[in-house]
Short mmCIF file of C-alpha atoms in Angstrom, two decimals:
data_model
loop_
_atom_site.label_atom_id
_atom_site.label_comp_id
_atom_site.label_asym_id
_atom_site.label_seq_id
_atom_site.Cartn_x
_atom_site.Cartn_y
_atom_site.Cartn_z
CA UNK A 1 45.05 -160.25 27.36
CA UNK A 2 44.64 -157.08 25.17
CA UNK A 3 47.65 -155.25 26.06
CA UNK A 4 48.80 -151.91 25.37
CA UNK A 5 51.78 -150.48 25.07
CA UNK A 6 54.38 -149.06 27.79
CA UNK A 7 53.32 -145.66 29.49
CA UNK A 8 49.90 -145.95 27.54
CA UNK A 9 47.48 -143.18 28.73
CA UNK A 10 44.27 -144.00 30.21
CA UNK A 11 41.96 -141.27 30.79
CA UNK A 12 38.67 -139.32 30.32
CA UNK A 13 37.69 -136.19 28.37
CA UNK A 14 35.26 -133.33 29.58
CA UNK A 15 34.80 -129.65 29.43
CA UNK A 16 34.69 -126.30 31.18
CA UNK A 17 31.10 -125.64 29.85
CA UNK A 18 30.00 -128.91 30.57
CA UNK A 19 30.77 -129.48 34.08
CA UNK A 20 32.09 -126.68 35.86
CA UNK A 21 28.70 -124.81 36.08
CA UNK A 22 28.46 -120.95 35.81
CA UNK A 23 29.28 -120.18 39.66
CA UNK A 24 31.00 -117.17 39.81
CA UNK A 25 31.52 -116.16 35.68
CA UNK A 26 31.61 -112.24 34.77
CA UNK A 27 30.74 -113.43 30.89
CA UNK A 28 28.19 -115.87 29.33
CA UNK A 29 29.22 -118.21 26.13
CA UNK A 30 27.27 -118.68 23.51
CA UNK A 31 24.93 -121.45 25.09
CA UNK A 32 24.90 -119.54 28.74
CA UNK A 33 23.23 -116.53 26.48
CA UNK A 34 20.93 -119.09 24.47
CA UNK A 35 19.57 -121.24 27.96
CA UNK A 36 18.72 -117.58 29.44
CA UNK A 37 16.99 -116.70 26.33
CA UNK A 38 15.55 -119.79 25.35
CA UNK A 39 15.08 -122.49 28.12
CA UNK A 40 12.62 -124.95 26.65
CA UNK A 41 15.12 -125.31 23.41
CA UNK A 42 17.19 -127.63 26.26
CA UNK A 43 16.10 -130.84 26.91
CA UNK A 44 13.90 -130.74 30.08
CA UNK A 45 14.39 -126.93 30.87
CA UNK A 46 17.86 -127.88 31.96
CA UNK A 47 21.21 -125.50 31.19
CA UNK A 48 24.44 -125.07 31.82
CA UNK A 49 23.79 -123.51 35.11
CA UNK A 50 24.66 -126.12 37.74
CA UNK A 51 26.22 -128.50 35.42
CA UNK A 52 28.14 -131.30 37.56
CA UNK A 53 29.00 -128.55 39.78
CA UNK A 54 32.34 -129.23 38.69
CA UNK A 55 33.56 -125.41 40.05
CA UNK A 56 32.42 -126.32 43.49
CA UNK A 57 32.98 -129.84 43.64
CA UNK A 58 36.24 -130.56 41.71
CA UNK A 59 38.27 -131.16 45.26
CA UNK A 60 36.22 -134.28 45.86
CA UNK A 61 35.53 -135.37 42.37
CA UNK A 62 39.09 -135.44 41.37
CA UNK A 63 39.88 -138.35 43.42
CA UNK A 64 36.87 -140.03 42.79
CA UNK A 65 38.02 -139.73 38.82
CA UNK A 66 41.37 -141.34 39.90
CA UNK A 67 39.29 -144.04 41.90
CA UNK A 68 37.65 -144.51 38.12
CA UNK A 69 41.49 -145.75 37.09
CA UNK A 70 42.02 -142.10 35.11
CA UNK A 71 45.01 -141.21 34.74
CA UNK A 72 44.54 -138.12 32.60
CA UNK A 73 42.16 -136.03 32.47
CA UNK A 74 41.68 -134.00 29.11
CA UNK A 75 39.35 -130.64 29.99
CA UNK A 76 39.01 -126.98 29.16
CA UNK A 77 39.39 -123.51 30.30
CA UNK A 78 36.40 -121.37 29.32
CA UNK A 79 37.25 -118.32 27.87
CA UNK A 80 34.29 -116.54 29.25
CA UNK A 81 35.94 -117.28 32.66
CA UNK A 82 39.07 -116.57 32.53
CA UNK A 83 39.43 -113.29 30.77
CA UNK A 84 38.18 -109.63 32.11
CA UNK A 85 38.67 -108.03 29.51
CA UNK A 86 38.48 -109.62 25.53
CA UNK A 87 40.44 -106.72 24.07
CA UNK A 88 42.99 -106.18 26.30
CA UNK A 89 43.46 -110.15 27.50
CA UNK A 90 43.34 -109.11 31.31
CA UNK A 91 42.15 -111.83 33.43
CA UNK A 92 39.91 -112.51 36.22
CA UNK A 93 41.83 -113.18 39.56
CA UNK A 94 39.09 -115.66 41.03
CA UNK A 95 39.38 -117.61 37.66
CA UNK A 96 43.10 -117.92 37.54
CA UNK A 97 42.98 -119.40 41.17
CA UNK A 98 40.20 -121.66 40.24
CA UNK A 99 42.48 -122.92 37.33
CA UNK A 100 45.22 -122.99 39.14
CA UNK A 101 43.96 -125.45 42.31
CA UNK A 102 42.02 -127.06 40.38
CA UNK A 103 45.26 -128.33 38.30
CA UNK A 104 47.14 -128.70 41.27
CA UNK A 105 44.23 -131.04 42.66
CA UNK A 106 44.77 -132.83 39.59
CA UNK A 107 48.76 -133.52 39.74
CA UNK A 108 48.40 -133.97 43.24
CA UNK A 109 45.96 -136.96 42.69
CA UNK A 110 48.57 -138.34 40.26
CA UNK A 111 46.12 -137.27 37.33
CA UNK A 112 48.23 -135.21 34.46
CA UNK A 113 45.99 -132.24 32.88
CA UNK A 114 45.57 -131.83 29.24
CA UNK A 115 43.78 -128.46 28.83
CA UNK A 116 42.22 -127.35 25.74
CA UNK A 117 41.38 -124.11 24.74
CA UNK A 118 38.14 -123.83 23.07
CA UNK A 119 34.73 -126.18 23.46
CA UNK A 120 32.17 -124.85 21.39
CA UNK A 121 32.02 -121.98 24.26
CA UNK A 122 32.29 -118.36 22.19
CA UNK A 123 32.13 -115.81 24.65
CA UNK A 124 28.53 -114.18 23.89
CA UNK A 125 29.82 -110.46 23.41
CA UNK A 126 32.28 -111.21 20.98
CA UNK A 127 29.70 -113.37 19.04
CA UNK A 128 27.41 -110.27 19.29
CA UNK A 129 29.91 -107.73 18.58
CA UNK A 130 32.25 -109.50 15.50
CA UNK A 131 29.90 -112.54 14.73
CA UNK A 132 32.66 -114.93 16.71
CA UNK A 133 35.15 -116.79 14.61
CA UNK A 134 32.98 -115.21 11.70
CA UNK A 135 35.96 -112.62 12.27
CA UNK A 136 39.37 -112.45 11.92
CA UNK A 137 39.69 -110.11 14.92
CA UNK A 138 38.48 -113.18 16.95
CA UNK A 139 41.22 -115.05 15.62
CA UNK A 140 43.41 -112.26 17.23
CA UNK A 141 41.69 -112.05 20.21
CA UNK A 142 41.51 -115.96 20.64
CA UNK A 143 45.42 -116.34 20.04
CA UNK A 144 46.11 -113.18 23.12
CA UNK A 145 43.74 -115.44 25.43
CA UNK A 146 46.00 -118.85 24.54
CA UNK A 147 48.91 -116.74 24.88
CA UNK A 148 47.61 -115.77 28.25
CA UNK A 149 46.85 -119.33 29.17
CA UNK A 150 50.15 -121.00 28.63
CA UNK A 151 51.79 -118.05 30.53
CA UNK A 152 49.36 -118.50 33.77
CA UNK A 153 48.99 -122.38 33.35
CA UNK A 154 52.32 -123.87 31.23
CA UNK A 155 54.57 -124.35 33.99
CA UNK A 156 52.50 -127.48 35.03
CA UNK A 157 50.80 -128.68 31.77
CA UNK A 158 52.26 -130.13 29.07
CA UNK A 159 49.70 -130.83 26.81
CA UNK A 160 47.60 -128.19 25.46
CA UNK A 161 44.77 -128.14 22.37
CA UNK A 162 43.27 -125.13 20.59
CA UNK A 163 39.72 -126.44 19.69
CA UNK A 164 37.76 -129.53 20.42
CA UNK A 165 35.57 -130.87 17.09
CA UNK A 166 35.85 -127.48 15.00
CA UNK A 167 33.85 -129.10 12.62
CA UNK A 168 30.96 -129.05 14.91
CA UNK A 169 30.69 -125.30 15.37
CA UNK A 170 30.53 -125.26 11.89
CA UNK A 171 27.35 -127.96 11.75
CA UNK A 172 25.80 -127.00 14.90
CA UNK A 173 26.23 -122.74 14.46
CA UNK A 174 26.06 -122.29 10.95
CA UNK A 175 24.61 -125.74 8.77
CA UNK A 176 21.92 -127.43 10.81
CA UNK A 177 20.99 -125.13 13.68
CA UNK A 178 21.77 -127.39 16.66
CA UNK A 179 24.37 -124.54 18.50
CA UNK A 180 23.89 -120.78 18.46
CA UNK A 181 24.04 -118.45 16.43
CA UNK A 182 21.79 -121.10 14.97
CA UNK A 183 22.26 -119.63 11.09
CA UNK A 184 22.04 -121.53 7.70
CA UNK A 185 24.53 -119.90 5.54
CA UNK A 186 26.62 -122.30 3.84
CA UNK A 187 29.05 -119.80 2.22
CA UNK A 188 29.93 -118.51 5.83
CA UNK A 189 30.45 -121.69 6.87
CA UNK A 190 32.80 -122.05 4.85
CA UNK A 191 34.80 -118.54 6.25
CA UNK A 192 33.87 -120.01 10.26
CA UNK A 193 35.92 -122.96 9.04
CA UNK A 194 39.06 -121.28 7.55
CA UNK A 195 38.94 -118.36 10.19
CA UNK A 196 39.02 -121.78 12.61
CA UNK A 197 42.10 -123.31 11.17
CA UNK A 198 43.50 -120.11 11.35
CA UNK A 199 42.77 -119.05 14.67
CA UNK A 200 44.73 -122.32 15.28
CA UNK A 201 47.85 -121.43 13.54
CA UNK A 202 48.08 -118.26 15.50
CA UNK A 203 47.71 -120.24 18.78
CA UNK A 204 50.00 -122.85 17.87
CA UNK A 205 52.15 -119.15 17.57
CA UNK A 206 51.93 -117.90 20.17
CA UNK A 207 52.88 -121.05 22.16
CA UNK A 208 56.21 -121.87 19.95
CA UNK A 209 57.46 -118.35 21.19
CA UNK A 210 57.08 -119.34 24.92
CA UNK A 211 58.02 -122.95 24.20
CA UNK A 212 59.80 -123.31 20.64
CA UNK A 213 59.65 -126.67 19.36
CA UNK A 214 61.65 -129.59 21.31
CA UNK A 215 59.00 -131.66 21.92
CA UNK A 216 59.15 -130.94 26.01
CA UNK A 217 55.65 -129.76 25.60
CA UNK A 218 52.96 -130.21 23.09
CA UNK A 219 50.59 -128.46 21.10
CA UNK A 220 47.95 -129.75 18.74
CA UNK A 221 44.21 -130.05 18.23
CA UNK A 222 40.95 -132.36 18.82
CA UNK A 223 39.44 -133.96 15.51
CA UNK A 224 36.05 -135.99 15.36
CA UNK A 225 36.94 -137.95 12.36
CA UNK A 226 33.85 -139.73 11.08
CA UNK A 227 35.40 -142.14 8.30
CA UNK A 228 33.00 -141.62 5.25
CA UNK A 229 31.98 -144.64 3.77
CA UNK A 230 30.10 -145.07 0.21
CA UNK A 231 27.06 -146.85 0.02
CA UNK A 232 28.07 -148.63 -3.04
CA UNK A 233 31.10 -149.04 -5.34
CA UNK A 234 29.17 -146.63 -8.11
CA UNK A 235 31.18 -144.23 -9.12
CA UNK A 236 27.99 -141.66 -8.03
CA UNK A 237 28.25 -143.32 -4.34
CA UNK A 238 32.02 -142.99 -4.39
CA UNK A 239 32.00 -139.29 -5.75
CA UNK A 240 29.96 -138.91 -2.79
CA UNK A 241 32.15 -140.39 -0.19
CA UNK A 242 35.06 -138.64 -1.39
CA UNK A 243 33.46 -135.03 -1.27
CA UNK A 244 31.77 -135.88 2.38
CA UNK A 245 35.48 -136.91 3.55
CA UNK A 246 36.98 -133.80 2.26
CA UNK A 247 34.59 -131.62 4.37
CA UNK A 248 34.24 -134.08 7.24
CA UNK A 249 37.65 -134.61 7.93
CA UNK A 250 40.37 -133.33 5.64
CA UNK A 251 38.83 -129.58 5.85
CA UNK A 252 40.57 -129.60 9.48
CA UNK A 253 43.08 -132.38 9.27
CA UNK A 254 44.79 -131.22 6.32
CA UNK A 255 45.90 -127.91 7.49
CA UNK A 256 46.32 -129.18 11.00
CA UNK A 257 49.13 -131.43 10.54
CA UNK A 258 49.89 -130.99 6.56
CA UNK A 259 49.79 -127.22 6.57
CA UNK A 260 47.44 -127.00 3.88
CA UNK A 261 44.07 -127.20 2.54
CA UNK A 262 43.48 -130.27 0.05
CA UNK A 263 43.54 -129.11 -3.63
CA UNK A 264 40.49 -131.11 -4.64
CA UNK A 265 37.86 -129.19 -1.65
CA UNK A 266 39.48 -125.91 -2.74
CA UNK A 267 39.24 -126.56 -6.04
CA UNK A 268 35.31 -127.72 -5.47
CA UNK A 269 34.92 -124.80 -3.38
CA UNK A 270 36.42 -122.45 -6.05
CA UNK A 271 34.45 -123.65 -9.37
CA UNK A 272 31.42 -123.27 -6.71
CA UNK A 273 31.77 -119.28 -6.10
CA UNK A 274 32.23 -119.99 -2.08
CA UNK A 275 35.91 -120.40 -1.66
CA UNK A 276 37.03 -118.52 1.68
CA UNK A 277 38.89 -115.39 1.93
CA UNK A 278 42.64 -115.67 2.74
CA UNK A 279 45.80 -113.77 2.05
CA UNK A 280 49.18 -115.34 1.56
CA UNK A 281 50.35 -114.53 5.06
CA UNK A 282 47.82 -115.96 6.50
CA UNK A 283 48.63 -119.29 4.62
CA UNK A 284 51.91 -119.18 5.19
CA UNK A 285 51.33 -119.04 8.81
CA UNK A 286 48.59 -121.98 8.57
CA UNK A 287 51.69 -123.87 6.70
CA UNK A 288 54.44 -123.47 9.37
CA UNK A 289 52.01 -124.18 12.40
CA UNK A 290 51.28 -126.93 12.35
CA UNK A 291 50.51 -129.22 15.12
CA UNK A 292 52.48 -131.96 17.34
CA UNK A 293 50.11 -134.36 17.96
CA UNK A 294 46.45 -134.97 17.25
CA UNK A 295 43.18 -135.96 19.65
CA UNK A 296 40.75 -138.29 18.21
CA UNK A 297 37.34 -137.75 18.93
CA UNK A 298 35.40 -140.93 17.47
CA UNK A 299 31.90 -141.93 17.68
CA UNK A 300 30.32 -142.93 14.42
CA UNK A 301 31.18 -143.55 10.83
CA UNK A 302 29.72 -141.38 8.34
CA UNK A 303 28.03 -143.60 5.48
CA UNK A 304 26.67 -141.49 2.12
CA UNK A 305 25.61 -142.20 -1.23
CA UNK A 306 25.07 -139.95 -4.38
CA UNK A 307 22.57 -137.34 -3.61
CA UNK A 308 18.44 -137.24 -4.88
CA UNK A 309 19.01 -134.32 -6.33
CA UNK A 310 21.69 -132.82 -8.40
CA UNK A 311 24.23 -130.51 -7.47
CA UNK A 312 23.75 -128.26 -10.29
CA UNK A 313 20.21 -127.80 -8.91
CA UNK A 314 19.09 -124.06 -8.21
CA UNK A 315 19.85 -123.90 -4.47
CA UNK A 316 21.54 -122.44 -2.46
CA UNK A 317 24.95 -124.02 -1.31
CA UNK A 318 25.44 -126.49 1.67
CA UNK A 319 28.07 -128.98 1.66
CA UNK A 320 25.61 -131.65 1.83
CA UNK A 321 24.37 -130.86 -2.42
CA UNK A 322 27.08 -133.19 -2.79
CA UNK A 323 26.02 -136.26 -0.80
CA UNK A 324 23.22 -137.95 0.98
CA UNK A 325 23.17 -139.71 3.89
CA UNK A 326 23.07 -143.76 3.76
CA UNK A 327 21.52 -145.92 6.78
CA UNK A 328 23.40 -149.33 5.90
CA UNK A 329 20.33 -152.28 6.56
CA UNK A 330 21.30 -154.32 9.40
CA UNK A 331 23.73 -152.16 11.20
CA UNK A 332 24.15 -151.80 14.84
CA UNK A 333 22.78 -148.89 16.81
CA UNK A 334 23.11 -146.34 19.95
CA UNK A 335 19.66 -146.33 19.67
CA UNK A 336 18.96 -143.51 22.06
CA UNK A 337 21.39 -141.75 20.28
CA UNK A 338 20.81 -141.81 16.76
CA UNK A 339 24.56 -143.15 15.93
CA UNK A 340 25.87 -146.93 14.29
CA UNK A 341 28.13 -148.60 16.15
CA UNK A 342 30.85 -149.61 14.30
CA UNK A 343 34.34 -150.12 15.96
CA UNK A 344 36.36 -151.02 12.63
CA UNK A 345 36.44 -147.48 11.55
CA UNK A 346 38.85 -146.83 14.41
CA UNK A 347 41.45 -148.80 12.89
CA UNK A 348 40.86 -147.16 9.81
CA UNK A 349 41.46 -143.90 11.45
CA UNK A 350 44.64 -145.17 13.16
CA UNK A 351 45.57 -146.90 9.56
CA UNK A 352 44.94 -143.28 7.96
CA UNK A 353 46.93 -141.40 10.29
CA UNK A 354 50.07 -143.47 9.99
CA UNK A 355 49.63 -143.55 6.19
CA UNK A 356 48.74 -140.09 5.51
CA UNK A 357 49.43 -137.60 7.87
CA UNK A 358 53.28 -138.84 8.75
CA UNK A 359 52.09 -141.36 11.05
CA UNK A 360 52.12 -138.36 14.18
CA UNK A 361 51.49 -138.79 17.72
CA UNK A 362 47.67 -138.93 18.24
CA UNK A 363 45.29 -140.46 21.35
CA UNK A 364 41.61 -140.74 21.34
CA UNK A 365 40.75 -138.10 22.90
CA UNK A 366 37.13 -139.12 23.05
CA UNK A 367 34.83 -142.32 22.42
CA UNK A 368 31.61 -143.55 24.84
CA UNK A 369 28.51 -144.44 24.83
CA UNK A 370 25.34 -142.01 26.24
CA UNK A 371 21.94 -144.06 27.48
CA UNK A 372 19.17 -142.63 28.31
CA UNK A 373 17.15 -143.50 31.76
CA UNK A 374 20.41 -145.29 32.80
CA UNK A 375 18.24 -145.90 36.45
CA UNK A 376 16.95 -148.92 34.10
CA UNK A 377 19.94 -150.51 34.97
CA UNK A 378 20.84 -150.02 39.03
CA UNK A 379 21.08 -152.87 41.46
CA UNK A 380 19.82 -153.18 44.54
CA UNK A 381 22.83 -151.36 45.80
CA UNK A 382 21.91 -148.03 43.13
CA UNK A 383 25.18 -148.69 41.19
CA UNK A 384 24.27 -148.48 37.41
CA UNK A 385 25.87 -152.07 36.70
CA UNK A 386 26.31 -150.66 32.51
CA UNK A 387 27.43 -153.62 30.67
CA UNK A 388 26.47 -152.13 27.34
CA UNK A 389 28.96 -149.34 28.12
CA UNK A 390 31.53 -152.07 28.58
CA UNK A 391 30.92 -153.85 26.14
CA UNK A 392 30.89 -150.74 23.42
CA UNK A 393 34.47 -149.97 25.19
CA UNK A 394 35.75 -153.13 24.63
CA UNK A 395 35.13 -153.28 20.86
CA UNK A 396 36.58 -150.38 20.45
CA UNK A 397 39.76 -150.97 22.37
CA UNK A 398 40.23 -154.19 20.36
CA UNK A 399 40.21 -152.27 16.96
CA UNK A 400 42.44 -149.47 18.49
CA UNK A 401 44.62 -152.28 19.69
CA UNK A 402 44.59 -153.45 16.17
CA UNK A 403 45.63 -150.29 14.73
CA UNK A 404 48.47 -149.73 17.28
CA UNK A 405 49.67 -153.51 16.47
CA UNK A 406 49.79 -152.52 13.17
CA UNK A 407 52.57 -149.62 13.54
CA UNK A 408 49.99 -146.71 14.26
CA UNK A 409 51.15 -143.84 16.87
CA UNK A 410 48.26 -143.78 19.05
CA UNK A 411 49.78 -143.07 22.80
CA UNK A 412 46.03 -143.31 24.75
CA UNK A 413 42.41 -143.89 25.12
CA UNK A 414 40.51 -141.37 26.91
CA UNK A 415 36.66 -142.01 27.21
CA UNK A 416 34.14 -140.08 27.33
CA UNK A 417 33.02 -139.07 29.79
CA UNK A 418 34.58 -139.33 33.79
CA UNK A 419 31.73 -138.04 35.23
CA UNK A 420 27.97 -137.10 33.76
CA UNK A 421 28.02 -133.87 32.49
CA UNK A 422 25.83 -131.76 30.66
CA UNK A 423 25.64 -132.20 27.00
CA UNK A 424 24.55 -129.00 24.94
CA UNK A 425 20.63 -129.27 24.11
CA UNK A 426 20.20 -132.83 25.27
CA UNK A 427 21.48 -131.84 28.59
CA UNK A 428 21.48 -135.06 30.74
CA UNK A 429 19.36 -136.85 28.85
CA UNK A 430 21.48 -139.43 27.72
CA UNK A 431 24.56 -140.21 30.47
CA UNK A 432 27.93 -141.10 29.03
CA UNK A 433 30.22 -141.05 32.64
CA UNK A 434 31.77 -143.79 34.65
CA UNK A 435 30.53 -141.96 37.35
CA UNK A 436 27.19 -141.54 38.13
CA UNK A 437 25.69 -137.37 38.86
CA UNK A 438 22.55 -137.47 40.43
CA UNK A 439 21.87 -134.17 39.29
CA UNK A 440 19.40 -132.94 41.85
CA UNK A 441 21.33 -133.40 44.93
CA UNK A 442 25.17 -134.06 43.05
CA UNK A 443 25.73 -137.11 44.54
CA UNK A 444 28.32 -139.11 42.26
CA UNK A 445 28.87 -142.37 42.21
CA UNK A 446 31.05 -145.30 40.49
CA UNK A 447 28.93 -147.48 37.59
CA UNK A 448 30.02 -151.32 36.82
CA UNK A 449 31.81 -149.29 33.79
CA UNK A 450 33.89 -147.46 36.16
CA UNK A 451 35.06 -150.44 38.47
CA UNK A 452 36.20 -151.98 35.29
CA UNK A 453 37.96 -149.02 33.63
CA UNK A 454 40.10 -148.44 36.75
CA UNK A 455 41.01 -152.49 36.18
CA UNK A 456 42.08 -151.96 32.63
CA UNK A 457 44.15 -148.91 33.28
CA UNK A 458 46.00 -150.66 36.45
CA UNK A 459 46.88 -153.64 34.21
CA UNK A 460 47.09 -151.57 31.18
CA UNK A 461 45.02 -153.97 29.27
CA UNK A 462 41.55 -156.55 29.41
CA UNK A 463 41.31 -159.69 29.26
#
């Protein structure tokens, strides 16, 4: 048996955006605004409209999620929902009640909420208007909408996150065009990323003045932490690792749970003519908030070597003059997704956090596998009998259990996802749940995957 440890949280991540569907919302986000512009940049025509219908259906897939064995669900409140009015933080009424059954639903299913604050879902108007976390105004105006969650919502959750994989609004909005605004400015990357960890300290903020700091309830934020791996032992290859992991990783790790940028990226970024603006308040404040725990988000490693061309080229700057990406021969593959499989970096992770970052609290907050054309795979019966999903779970539970043997702080595993949702511009093309959405007529069912995940959570541990 692969057994975890006492009170060991099993549970499933998802978002607002991604499943609730926009019944009923007085703002767009960023992606709302981009579908209704831009349809055919989704995969098959389909948005963010219906989603899993999560908004309308969330009384009768709550139970089916506990059915699933999860415990905990981790999701998000959009911010284009619940606030009337972005200046002036007042809320919509029909949006607080939504929130508010639909966490009830939750505890009364036995199911503890972890809510998070921000999914990739900018509110369109303020991306319009300031140019979204381009500004620091939006990092005000982001820390009075927390503020307003954790008054509304705090009496019943305990476990609250400002952002979900900052990095990626930084790839997807402003590096490689895969999220709107859909820029390539390097440079302002670099801002979006500091106005980011910001924005977090003044969250973080916000919540110690309603809850100080006794550890009764917890603050902190969601990471995807892609390990980056050299190619080679050259020193050009390892150069190149070290650069990649100080962008990938310790841009937002550092400040999260250290307090403070690392020397050697602001030093690079510096000598480069692209450092971000900051005053020393603001570091100050980035250096006393600093989070209680961390959420994992873990998919792939990140391999590099030394880059074609050099740095000192005429070009204009991306992060990526510094490194190259490396596809290792042989390696295993999500195929359909693009990403190597390679369990082993998650006990590096947990190995990192307990010997670098004061061995903190931390869960995975997310880890799965998405297929495409999962129908393949149904029975006779139409259950999706996903053995690959399995089996990519399993792996990854036996390095995690590996870590945790080895002294890490890791307190759960939370996969992604509990049911299908809707994922960005691939929309449902590749399925990631435990639970099956037949998206035309929202009829949700349990895979082979999620049979067996409710067996490992009851028995906290596999066999």
């Amino acid at each position: 048996m692969v057994g975890f440890p006492k009170n060991f949280a099993w549970g499933a991540a998802t978002s607002g955006p991604q499943s609730e569907g926009n019944f009923k919302k007085k703002h767009q986000n960023v992606f709302d605004y981009w579908y209704a512009k831009d349809p055919k940049a989704f995969y098959a025509g389909v948005g963010p409209d219906t989603a899993s219908n999560f908004y309308n259906d969330y009384r009768e897939d709550i139970p089916l999620m506990r059915q699933a064995g999860i415990k905990v669900l981790r999701t998000s409140i959009q911010w284009s929902r619940l606030i009337a009015d972005f200046e002036k933080c007042s809320v919509d009424e029909e949006a607080v009640a939504f929130y508010n059954d639909m966490i009830d639903t939750l505890l009364e299913n036995g199911i503890t909420p972890y809510l998070n604050l921000c999914h990739f879902d900018m509110p369109v108007e303020l991306q319009h208007k300031y140019g979204g976390f381009e500004s620091k105004h939006v990092t005000d105006l982001f820390a009075g909408y927390a503020k307003r969650c954790f008054e509304l919502f705090g009496d019943r959750v305990d476990h609250w996150f400002t952002f979900n994989e900052p990095k990626v609004i930084l790839d997807g909005g402003y590096l490689y065009q895969f999220h709107y605004p859909l820029k390539v400015d390097g440079p302002l990357a670099v801002q979006v990323a500091y106005n980011l960890n910001l924005a977090s300290a003044k969250a973080i903020a916000e919540f110690r003045k309603l809850y100080g700091n006794d550890g009764t309830k917890k603050i902190g934020t969601i990471l995807n932490l892609t390990p980056a791996y050299a190619a080679s032992e050259s020193k050009a290859d390892q150069a190149a690792a070290e650069f990649a992991e100080l962008w990938a990783n310790k841009m937002f790790l550092d400040p999260a749970v250290l307090g403070e940028f690392p020397s050697k990226l602001v030093e690079i970024l510096e000598k480069d003519g692209v450092l971000w603006e900051a005053t020393p308040e603001e570091l100050a404040l980035i250096k006393q908030e600093t989070v209680d725990l961390l959420g994992i988000n873990f998919y792939h490693p990140f391999r590099v070597k030394a880059p074609e061309i050099s740095a000192k080229s005429l070009q204009d700057w991306m992060p990526d003059i510094y490194f190259d990406d490396y596809e290792m021969p042989g390696r295993v593959m999500n195929v359909d997704k693009g990403w190597e499989i390679y369990p082993e970096a998650l006990y590096d992770i947990a190995l990192n956090i307990r010997d670098n970052y004061h061995n903190i609290e931390w869960f995975v907050s997310e880890n799965g596998m998405g297929v495409s054309r999962e129908e393949r795979f149904m029975d006779e019966h139409g259950m999706v009998c996903d053995d690959y999903r399995i089996e990519f779970l399993k792996e990854h539970l036996r390095a995690l259990h590996r870590g945790i043997t080895a002294g890490s702080n890791c307190h759960g595993y939370f996969v992604w996802t509990g049911i299908d949702c809707w994922s960005w511009q691939n929309a449902y093309r590749n399925r990631y749940g435990l639970i099956r959405d037949e998206i035309h007529t929202q009829t949700k069912t349990l895979k082979k995957s999620g049979y067996w995940f409710a067996k490992v959570s009851a028995q906290n541990g596999f066999e």
